[in-house]
C-alpha positions as a printed NumPy array, in Angstrom:
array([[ -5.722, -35.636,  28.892],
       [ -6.583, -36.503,  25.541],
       [ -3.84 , -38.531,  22.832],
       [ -4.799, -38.436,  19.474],
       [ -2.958, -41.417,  17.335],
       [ -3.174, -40.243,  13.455],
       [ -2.577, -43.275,  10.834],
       [ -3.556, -43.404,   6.838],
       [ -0.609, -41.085,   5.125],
       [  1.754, -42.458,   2.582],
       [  2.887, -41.655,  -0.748],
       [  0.48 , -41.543,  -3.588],
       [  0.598, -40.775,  -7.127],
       [ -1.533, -37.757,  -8.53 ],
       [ -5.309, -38.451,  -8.783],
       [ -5.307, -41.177,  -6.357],
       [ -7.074, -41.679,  -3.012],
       [ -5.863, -41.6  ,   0.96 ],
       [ -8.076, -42.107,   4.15 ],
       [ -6.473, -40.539,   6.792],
       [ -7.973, -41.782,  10.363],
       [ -7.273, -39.903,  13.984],
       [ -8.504, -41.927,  16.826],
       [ -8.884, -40.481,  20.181],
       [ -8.238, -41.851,  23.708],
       [ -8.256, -40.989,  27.   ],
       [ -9.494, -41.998,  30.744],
       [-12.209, -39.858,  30.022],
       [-13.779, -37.114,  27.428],
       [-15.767, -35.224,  25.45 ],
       [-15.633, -33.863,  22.103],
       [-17.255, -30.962,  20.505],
       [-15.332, -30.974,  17.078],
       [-12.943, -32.551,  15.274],
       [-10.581, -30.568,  12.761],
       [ -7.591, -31.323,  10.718],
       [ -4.942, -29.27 ,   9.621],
       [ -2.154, -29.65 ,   7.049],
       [  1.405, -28.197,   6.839],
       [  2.874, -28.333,   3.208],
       [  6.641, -28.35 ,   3.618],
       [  8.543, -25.038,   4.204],
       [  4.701, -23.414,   4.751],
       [  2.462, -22.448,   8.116],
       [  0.277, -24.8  ,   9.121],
       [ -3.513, -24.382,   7.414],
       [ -7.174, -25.233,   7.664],
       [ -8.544, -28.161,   6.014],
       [-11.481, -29.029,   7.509],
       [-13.607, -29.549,  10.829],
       [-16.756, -31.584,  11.757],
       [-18.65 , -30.953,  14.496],
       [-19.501, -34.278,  17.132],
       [-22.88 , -33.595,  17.989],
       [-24.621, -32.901,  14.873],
       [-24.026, -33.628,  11.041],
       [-22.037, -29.906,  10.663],
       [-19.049, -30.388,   8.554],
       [-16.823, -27.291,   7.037],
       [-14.053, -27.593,   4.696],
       [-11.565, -24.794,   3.085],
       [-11.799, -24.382,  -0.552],
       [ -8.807, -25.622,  -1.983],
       [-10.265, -29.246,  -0.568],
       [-13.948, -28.437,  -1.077],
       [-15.514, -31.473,  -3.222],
       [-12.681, -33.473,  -2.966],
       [-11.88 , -34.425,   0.597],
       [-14.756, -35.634,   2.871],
       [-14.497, -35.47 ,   6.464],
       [-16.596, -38.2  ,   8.835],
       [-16.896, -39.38 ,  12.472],
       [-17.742, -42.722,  14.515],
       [-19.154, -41.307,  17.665],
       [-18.993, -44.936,  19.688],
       [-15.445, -45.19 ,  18.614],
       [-14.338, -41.99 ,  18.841],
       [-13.102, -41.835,  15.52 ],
       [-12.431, -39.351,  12.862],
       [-11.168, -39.888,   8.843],
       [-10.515, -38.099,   6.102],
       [-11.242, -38.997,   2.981],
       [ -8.803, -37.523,   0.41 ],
       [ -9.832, -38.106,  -3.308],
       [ -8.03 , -36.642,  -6.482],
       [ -5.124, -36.025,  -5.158],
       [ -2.494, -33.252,  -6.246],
       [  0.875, -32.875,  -5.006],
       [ -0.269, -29.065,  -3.433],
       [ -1.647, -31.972,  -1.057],
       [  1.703, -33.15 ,  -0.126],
       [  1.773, -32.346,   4.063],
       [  1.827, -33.11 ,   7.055],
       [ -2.112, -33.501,   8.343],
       [ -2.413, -33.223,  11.75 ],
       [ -6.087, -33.602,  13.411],
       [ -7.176, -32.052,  16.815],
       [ -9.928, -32.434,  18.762],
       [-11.874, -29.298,  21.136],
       [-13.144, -30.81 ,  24.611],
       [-15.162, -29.916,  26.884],
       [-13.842, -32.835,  29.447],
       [-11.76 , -32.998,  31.258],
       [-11.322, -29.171,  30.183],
       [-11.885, -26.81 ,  28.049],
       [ -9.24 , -27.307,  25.377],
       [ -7.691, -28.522,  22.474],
       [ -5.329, -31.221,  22.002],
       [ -3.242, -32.072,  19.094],
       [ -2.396, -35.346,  17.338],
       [  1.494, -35.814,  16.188],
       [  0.896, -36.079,  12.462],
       [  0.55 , -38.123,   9.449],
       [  3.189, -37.374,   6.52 ],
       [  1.039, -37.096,   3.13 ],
       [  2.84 , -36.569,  -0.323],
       [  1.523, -36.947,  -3.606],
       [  3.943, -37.343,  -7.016],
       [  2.995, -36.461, -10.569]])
């Protein structure tokens, strides 16, 4: 199994910054991408962004595109989000996952970092 321990939201005003971090653990594993997801409140859950682990590819959705940045530390197994300009139509809850290829084929889900941002 893989756990996936999410830290970095809080409650920011409009136009500010967050890093959100999701740090994975586990007896052992490997990752093939890293992706988060957001759900706004009273919404479905949706894409933000997703970066792969074993080369520099990095996607993002458009309503994030040039203003969040998503990164990785390979040796520490390690994955952030950069958030900048900030909008409350950010306010969610981000959630990262990882896909694996050990010990299985599969994803596994982090619990969630509460994000809101006031105007």
């Amino acid at each position: 199994q893989v756990q996936l321990l999410e830290s970095g939201g809080g409650l920011v005003q409009t136009g500010e910054s967050l890093t959100l971090s999701c740090e994975a653990s586990g007896r052992a594993f490997r990752i093939i991408a890293m992706t988060w997801f957001r759900q706004p409140p009273g919404k479905e859950r949706e894409y933000v962004a997703d970066i792969a682990w074993e080369d520099d590819g990095a996607l993002y959705s458009d309503s994030v595109k040039g203003r969040f940045t998503i990164s990785k530390d390979i040796v520490n197994n390690k994955g952030y989000l950069q958030m900048n300009n900030l909008n409350p139509d950010d306010t969610a809850i981000y959630y990262c996952n990882v896909a694996t290829s050990i010990p299985r084929t599969g994803v596994f889900w982090g619990q969630g970092t509460q994000v809101t941002v006031f105007s």
